[in-house]
CSV table of N, CA, C and O in Angstrom, one decimal:
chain,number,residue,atom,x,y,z
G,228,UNK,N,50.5,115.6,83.8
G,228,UNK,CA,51.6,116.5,83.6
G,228,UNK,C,52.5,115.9,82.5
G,228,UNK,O,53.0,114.8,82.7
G,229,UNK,N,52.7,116.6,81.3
G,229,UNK,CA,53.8,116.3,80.6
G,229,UNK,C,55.1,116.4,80.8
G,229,UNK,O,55.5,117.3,81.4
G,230,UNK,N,56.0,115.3,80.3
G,230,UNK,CA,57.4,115.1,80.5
G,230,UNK,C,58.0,115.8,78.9
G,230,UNK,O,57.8,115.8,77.7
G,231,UNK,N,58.9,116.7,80.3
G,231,UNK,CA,60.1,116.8,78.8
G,231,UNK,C,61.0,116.6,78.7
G,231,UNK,O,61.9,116.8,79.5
G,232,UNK,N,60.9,116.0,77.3
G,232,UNK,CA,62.5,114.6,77.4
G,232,UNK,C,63.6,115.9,77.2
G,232,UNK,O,64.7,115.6,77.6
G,233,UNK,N,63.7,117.0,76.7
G,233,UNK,CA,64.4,117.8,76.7
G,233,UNK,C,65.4,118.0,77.8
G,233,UNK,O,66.6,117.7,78.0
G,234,UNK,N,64.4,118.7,78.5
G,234,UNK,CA,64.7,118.9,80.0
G,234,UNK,C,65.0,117.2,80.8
G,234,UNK,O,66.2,117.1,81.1
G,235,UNK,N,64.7,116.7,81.0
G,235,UNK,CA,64.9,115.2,81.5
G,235,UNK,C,66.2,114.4,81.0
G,235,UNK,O,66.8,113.5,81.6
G,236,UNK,N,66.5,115.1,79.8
G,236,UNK,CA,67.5,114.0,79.5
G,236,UNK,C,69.2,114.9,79.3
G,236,UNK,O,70.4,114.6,79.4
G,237,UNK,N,68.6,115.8,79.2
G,237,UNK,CA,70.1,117.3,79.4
G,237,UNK,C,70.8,116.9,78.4
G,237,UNK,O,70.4,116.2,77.4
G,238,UNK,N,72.1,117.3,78.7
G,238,UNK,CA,72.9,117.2,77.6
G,238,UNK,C,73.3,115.8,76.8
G,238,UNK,O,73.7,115.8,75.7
G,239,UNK,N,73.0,114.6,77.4
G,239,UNK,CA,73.2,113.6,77.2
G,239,UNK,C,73.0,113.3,75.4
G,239,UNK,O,74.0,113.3,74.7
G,240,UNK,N,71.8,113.2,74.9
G,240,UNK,CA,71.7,113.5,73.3
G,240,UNK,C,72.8,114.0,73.0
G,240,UNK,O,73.6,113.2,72.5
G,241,UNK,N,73.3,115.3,73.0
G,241,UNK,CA,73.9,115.8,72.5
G,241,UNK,C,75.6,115.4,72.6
G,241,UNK,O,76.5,115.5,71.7
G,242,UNK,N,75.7,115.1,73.7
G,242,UNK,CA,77.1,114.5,73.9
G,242,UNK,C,77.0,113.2,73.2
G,242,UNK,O,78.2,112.9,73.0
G,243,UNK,N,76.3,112.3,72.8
G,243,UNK,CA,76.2,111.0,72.1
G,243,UNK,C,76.2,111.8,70.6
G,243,UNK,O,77.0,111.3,69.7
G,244,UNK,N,75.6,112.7,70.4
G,244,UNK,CA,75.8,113.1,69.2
G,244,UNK,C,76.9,113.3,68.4
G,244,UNK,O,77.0,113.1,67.2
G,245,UNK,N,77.9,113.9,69.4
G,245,UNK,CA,79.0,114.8,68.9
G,245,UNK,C,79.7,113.4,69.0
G,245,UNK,O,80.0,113.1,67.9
G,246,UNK,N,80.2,112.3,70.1
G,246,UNK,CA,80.7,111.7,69.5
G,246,UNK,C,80.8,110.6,68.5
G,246,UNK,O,81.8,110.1,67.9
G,247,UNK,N,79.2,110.4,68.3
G,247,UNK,CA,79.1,110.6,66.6
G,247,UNK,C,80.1,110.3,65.5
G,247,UNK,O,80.7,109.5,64.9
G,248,UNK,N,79.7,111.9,65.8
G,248,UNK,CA,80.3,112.8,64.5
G,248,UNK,C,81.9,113.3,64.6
G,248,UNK,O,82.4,113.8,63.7
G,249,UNK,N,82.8,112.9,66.4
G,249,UNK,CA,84.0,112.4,65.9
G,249,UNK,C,84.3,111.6,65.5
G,249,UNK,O,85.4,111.5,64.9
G,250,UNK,N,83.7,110.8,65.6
G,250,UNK,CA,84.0,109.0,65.4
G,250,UNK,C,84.2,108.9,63.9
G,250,UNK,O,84.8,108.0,63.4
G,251,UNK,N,83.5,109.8,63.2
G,251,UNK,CA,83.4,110.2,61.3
G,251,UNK,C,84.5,110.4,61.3
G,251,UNK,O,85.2,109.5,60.9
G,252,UNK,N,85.1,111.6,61.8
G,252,UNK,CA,86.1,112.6,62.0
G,252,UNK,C,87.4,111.9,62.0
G,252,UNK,O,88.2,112.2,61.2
G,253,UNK,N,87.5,111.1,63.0
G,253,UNK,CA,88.4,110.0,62.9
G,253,UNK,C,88.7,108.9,62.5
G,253,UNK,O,89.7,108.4,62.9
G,254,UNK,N,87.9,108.4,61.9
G,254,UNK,CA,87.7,107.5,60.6
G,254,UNK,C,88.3,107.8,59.5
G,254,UNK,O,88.9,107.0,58.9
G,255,UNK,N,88.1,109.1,59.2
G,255,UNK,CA,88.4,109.8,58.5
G,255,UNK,C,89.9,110.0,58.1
G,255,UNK,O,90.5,109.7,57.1
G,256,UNK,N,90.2,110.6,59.4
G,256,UNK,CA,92.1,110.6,59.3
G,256,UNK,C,92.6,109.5,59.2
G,256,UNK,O,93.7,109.4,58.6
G,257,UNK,N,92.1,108.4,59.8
G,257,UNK,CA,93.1,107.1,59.5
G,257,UNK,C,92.5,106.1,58.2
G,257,UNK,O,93.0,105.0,58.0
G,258,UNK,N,91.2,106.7,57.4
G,258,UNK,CA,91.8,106.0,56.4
G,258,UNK,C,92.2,106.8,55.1
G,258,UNK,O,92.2,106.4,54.0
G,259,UNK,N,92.4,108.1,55.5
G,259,UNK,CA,93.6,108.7,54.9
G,259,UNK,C,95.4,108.8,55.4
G,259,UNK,O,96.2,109.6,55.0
G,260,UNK,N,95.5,108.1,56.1
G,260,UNK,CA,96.9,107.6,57.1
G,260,UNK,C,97.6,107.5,55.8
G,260,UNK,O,98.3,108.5,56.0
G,261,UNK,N,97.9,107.0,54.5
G,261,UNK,CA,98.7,107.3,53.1
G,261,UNK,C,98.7,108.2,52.6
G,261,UNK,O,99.6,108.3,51.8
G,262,UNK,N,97.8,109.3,52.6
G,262,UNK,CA,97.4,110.2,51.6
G,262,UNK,C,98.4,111.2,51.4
G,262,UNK,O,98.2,111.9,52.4
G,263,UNK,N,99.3,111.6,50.8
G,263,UNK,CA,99.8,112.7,50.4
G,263,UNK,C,99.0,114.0,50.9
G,263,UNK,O,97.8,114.2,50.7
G,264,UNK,N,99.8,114.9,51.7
G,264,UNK,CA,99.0,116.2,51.9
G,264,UNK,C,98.0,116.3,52.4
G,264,UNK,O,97.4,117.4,52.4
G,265,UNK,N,97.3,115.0,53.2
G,265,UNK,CA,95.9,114.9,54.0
G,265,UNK,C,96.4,115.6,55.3
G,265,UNK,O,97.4,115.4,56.0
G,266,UNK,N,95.4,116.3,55.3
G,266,UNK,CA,95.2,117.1,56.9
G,266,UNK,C,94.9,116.2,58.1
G,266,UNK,O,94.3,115.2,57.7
G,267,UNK,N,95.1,116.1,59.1
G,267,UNK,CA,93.9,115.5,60.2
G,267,UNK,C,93.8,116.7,60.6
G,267,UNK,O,94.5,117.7,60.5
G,268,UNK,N,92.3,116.2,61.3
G,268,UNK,CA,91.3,117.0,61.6
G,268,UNK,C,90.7,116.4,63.2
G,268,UNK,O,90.5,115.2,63.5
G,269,UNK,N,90.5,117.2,63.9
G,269,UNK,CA,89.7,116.7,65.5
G,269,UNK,C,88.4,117.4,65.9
G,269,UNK,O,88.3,118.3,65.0
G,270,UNK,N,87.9,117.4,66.3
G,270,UNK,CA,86.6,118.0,67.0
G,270,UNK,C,86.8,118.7,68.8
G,270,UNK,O,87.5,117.8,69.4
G,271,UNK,N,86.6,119.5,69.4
G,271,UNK,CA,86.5,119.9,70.6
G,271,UNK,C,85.3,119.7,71.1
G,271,UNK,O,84.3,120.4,70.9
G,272,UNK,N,85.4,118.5,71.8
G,272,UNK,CA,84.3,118.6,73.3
G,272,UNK,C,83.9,119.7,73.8
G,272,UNK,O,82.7,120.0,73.7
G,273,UNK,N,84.9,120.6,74.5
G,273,UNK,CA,84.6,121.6,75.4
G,273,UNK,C,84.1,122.9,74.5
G,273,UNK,O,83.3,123.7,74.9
G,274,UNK,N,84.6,122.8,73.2
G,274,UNK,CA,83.7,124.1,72.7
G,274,UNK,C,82.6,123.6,72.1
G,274,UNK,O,82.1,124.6,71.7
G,275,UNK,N,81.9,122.9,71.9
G,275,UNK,CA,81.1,122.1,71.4
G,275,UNK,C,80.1,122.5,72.8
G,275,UNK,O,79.5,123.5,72.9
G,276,UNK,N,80.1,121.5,74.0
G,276,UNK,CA,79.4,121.7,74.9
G,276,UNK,C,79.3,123.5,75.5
G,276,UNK,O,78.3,123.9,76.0
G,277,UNK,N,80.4,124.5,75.4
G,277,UNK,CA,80.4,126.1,75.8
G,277,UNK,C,79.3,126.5,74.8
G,277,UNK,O,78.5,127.4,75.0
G,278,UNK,N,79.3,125.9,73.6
G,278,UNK,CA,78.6,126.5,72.2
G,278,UNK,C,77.2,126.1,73.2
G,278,UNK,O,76.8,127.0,73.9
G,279,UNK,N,76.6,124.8,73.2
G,279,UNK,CA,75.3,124.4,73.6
G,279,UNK,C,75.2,125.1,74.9
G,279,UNK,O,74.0,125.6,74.9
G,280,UNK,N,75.9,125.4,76.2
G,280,UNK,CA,75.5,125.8,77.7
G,280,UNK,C,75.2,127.4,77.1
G,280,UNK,O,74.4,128.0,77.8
G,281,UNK,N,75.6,128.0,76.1
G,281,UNK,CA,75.8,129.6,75.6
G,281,UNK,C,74.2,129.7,75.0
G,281,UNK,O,73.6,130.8,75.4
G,282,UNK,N,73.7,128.9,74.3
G,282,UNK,CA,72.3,129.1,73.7
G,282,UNK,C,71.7,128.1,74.4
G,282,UNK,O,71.4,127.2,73.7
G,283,UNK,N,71.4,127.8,75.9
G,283,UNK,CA,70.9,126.5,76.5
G,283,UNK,C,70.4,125.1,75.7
G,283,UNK,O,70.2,124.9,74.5
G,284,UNK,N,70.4,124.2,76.7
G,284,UNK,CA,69.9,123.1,76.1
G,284,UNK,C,68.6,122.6,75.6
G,284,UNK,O,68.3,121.6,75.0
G,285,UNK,N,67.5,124.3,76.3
G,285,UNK,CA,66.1,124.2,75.6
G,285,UNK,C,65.9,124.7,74.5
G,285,UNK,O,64.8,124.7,74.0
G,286,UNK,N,66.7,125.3,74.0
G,286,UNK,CA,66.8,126.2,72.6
G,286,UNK,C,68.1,125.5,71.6
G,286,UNK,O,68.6,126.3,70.9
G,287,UNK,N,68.4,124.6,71.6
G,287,UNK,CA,69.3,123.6,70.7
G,287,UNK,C,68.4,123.7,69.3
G,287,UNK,O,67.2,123.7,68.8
G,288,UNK,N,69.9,123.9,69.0
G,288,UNK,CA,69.5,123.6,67.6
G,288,UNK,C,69.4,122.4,66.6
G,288,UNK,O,70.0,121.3,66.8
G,289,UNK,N,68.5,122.7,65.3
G,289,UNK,CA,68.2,121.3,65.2
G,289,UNK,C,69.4,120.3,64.5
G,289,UNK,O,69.4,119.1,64.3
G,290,UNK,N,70.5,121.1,64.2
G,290,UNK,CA,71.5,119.8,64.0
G,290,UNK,C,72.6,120.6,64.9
G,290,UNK,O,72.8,121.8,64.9
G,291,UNK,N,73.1,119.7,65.4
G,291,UNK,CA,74.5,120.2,66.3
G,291,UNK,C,75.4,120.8,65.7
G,291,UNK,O,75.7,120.2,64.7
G,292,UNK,N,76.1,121.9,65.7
G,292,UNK,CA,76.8,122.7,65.3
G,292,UNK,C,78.3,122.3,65.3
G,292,UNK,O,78.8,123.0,66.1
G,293,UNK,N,79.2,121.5,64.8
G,293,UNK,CA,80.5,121.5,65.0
G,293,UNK,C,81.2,121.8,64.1
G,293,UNK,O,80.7,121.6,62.9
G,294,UNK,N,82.4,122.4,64.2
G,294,UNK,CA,83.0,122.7,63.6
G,294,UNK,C,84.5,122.1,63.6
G,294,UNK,O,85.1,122.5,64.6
G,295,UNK,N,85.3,121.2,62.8
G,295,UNK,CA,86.7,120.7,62.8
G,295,UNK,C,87.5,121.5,63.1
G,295,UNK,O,87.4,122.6,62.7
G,296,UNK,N,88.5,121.1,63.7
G,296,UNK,CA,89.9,121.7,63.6
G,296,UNK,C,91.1,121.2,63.0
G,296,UNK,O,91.1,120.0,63.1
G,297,UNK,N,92.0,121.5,62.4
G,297,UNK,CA,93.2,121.0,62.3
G,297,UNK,C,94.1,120.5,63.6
G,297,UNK,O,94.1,121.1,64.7
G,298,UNK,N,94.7,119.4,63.4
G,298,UNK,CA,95.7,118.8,64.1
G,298,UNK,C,97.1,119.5,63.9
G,298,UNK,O,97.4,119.9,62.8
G,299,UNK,N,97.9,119.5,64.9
G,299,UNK,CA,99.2,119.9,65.0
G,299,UNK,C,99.3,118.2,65.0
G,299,UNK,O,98.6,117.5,65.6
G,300,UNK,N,100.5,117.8,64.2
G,300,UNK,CA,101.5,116.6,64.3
G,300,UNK,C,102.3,116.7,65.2
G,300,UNK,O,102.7,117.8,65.2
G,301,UNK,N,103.1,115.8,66.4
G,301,UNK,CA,103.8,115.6,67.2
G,301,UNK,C,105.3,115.4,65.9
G,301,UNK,O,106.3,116.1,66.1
G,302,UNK,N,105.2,115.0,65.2
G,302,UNK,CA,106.2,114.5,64.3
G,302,UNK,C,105.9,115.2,62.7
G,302,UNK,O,104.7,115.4,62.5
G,303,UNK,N,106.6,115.5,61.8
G,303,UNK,CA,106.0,116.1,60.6
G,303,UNK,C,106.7,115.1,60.1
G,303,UNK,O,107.6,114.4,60.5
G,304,UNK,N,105.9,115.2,58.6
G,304,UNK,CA,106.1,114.0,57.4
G,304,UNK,C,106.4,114.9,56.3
G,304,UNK,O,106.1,116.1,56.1
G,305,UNK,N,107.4,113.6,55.6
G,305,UNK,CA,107.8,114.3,54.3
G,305,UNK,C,106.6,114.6,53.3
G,305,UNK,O,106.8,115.5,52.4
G,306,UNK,N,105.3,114.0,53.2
G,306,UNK,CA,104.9,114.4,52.3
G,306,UNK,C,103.7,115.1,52.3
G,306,UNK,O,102.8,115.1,51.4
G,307,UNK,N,103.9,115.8,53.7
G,307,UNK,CA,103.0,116.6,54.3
G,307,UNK,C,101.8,115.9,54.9
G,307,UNK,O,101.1,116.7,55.5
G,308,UNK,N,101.5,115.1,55.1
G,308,UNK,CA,100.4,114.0,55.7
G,308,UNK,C,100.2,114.4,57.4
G,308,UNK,O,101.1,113.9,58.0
G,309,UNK,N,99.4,115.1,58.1
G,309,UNK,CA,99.6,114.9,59.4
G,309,UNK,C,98.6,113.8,60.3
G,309,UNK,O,97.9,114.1,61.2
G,310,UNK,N,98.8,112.9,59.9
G,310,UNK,CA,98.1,111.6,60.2
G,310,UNK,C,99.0,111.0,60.8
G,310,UNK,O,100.0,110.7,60.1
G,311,UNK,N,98.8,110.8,62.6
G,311,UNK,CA,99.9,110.0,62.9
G,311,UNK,C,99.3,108.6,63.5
G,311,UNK,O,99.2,108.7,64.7
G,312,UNK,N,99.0,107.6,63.2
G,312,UNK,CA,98.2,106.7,62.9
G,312,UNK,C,98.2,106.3,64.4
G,312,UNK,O,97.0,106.3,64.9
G,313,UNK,N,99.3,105.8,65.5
G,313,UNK,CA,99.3,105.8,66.7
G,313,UNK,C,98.5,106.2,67.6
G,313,UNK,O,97.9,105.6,68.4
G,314,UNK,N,98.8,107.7,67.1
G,314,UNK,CA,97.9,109.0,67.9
G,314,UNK,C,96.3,109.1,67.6
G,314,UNK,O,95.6,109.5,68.5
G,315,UNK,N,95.8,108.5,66.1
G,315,UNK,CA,94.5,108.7,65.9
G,315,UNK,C,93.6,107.3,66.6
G,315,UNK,O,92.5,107.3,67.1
G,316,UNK,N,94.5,106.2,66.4
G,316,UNK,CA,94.0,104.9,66.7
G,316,UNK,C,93.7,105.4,68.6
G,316,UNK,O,92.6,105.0,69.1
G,317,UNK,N,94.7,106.0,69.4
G,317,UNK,CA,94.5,106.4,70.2
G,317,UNK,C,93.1,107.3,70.9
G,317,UNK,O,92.1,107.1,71.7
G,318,UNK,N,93.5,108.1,70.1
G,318,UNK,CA,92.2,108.9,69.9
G,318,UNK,C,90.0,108.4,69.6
G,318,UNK,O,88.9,108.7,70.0
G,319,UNK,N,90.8,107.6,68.7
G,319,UNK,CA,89.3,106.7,68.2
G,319,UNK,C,88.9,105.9,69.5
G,319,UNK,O,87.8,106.0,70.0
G,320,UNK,N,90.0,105.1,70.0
G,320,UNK,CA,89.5,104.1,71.1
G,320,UNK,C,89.3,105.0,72.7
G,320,UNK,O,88.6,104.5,73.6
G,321,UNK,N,89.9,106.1,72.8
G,321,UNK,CA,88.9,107.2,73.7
G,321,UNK,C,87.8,107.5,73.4
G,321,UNK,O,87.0,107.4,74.3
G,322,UNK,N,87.3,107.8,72.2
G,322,UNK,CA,85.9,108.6,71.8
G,322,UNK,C,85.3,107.4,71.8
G,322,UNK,O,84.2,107.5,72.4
G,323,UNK,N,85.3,106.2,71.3
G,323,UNK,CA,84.8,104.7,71.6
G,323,UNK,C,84.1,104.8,73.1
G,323,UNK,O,82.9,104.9,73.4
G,324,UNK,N,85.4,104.6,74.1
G,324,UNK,CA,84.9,104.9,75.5
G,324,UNK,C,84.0,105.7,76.1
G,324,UNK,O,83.2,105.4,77.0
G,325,UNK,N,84.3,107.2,75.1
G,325,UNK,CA,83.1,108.0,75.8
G,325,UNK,C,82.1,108.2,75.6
G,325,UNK,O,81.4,108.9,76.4
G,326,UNK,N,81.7,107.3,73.9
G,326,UNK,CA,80.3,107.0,73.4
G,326,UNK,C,79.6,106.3,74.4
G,326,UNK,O,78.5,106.5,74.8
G,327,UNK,N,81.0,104.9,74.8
G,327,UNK,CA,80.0,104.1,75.4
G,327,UNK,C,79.4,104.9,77.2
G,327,UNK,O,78.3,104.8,77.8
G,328,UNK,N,80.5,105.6,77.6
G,328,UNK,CA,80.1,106.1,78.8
G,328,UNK,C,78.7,107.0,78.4
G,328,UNK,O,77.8,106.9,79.2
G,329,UNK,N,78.6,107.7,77.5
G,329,UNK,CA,77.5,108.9,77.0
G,329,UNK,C,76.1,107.8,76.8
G,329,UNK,O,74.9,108.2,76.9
G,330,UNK,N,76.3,106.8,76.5
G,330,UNK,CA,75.2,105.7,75.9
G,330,UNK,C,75.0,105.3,77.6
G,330,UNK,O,74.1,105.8,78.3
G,331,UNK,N,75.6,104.7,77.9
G,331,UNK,CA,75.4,104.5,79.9
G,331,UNK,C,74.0,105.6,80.4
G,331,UNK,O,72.9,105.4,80.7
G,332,UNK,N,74.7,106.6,80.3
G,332,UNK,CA,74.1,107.8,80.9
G,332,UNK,C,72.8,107.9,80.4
G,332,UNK,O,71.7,107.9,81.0
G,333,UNK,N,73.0,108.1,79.0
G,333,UNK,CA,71.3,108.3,78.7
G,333,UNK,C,70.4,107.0,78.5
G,333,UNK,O,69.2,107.1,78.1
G,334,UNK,N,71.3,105.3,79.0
G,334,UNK,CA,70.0,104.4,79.0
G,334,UNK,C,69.6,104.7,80.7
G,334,UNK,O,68.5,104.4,81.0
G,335,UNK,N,70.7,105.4,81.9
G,335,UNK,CA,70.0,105.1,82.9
G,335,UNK,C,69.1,106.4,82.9
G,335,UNK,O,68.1,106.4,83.7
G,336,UNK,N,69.1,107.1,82.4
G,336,UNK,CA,67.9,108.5,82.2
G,336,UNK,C,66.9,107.7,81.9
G,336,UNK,O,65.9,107.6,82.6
G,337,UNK,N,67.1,106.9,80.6
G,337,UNK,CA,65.6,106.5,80.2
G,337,UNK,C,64.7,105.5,80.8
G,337,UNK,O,63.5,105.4,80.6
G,338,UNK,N,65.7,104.7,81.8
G,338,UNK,CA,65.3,104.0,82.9
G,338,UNK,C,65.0,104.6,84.2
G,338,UNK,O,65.0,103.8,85.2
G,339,UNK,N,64.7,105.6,84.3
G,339,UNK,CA,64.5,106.8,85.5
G,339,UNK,C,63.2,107.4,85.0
G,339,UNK,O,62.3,107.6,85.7
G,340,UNK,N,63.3,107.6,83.5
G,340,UNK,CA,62.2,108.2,83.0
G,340,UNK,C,61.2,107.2,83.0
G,340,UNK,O,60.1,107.6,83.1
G,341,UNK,N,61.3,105.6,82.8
G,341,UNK,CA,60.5,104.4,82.8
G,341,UNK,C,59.6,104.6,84.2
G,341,UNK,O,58.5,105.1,84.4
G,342,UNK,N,60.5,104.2,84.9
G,342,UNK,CA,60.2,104.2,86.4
G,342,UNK,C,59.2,105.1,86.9
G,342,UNK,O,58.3,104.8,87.7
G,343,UNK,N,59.5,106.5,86.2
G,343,UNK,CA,58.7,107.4,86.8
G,343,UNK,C,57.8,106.9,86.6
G,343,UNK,O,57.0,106.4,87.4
G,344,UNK,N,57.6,107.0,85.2
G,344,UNK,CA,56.3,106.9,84.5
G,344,UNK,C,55.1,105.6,84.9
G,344,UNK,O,53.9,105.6,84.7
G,345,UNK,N,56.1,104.6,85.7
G,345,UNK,CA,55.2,103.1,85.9
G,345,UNK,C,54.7,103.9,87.5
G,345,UNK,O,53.6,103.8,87.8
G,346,UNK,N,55.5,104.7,88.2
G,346,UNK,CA,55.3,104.9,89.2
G,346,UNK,C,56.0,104.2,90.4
G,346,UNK,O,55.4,103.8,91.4
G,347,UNK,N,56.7,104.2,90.2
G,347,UNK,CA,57.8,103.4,91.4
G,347,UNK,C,58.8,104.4,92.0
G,347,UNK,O,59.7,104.1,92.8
């Protein structure tokens, strides 16, 4: 019987994916934290995963779909910049955490999937 890592490993890929591709995202805004008129920009978790549960996880597409958003500023700057360096450093060292929680999850999958496989 064949295994599919599809099915076996669920959303997990894909949540490692996306934060990723925040982790760009926020990289991004803070090392434009100087820039004159730089946007920040965030990613949504929850629409990201409604997008994937909407077209299931066996029909994923072959690159993850995300789309940025703009940031609302807690504080506005004179020179239009909504980079609030605080807030993003904040932000980064969450999506850090949830990389590392999303990496947790899919090495104990792959160690479930080992196991099966030795037969234990």
């Amino acid at each position: 019987m064949a295994i599919s890592f599809d099915n076996a490993l669920g959303v997990h890929p894909d949540a490692l994916n996306f934060r990723v591709q925040r982790t760009k995202v926020l990289a991004s805004n803070l090392a434009n934290v100087d820039t004159p008129g730089y946007l920040s920009r965030d990613l949504s978790f929850s629409t990201v995963m409604d997008h994937m549960s909407s077209i299931g996880v066996s029909q994923k597409s072959p690159k993850l779909l995300v789309s940025s958003m703009y940031s609302i500023p807690y504080q506005n700057s004179k020179n239009g910049n909504t980079v609030e360096l605080g807030v993003e450093q904040g932000k980064f060292a969450q999506n850090n955490m949830d990389f590392q929680t999303s990496l947790t999850f899919l090495n104990m999958k792959f160690s479930g999937l080992a196991k099966a496989i030795e037969g234990r």
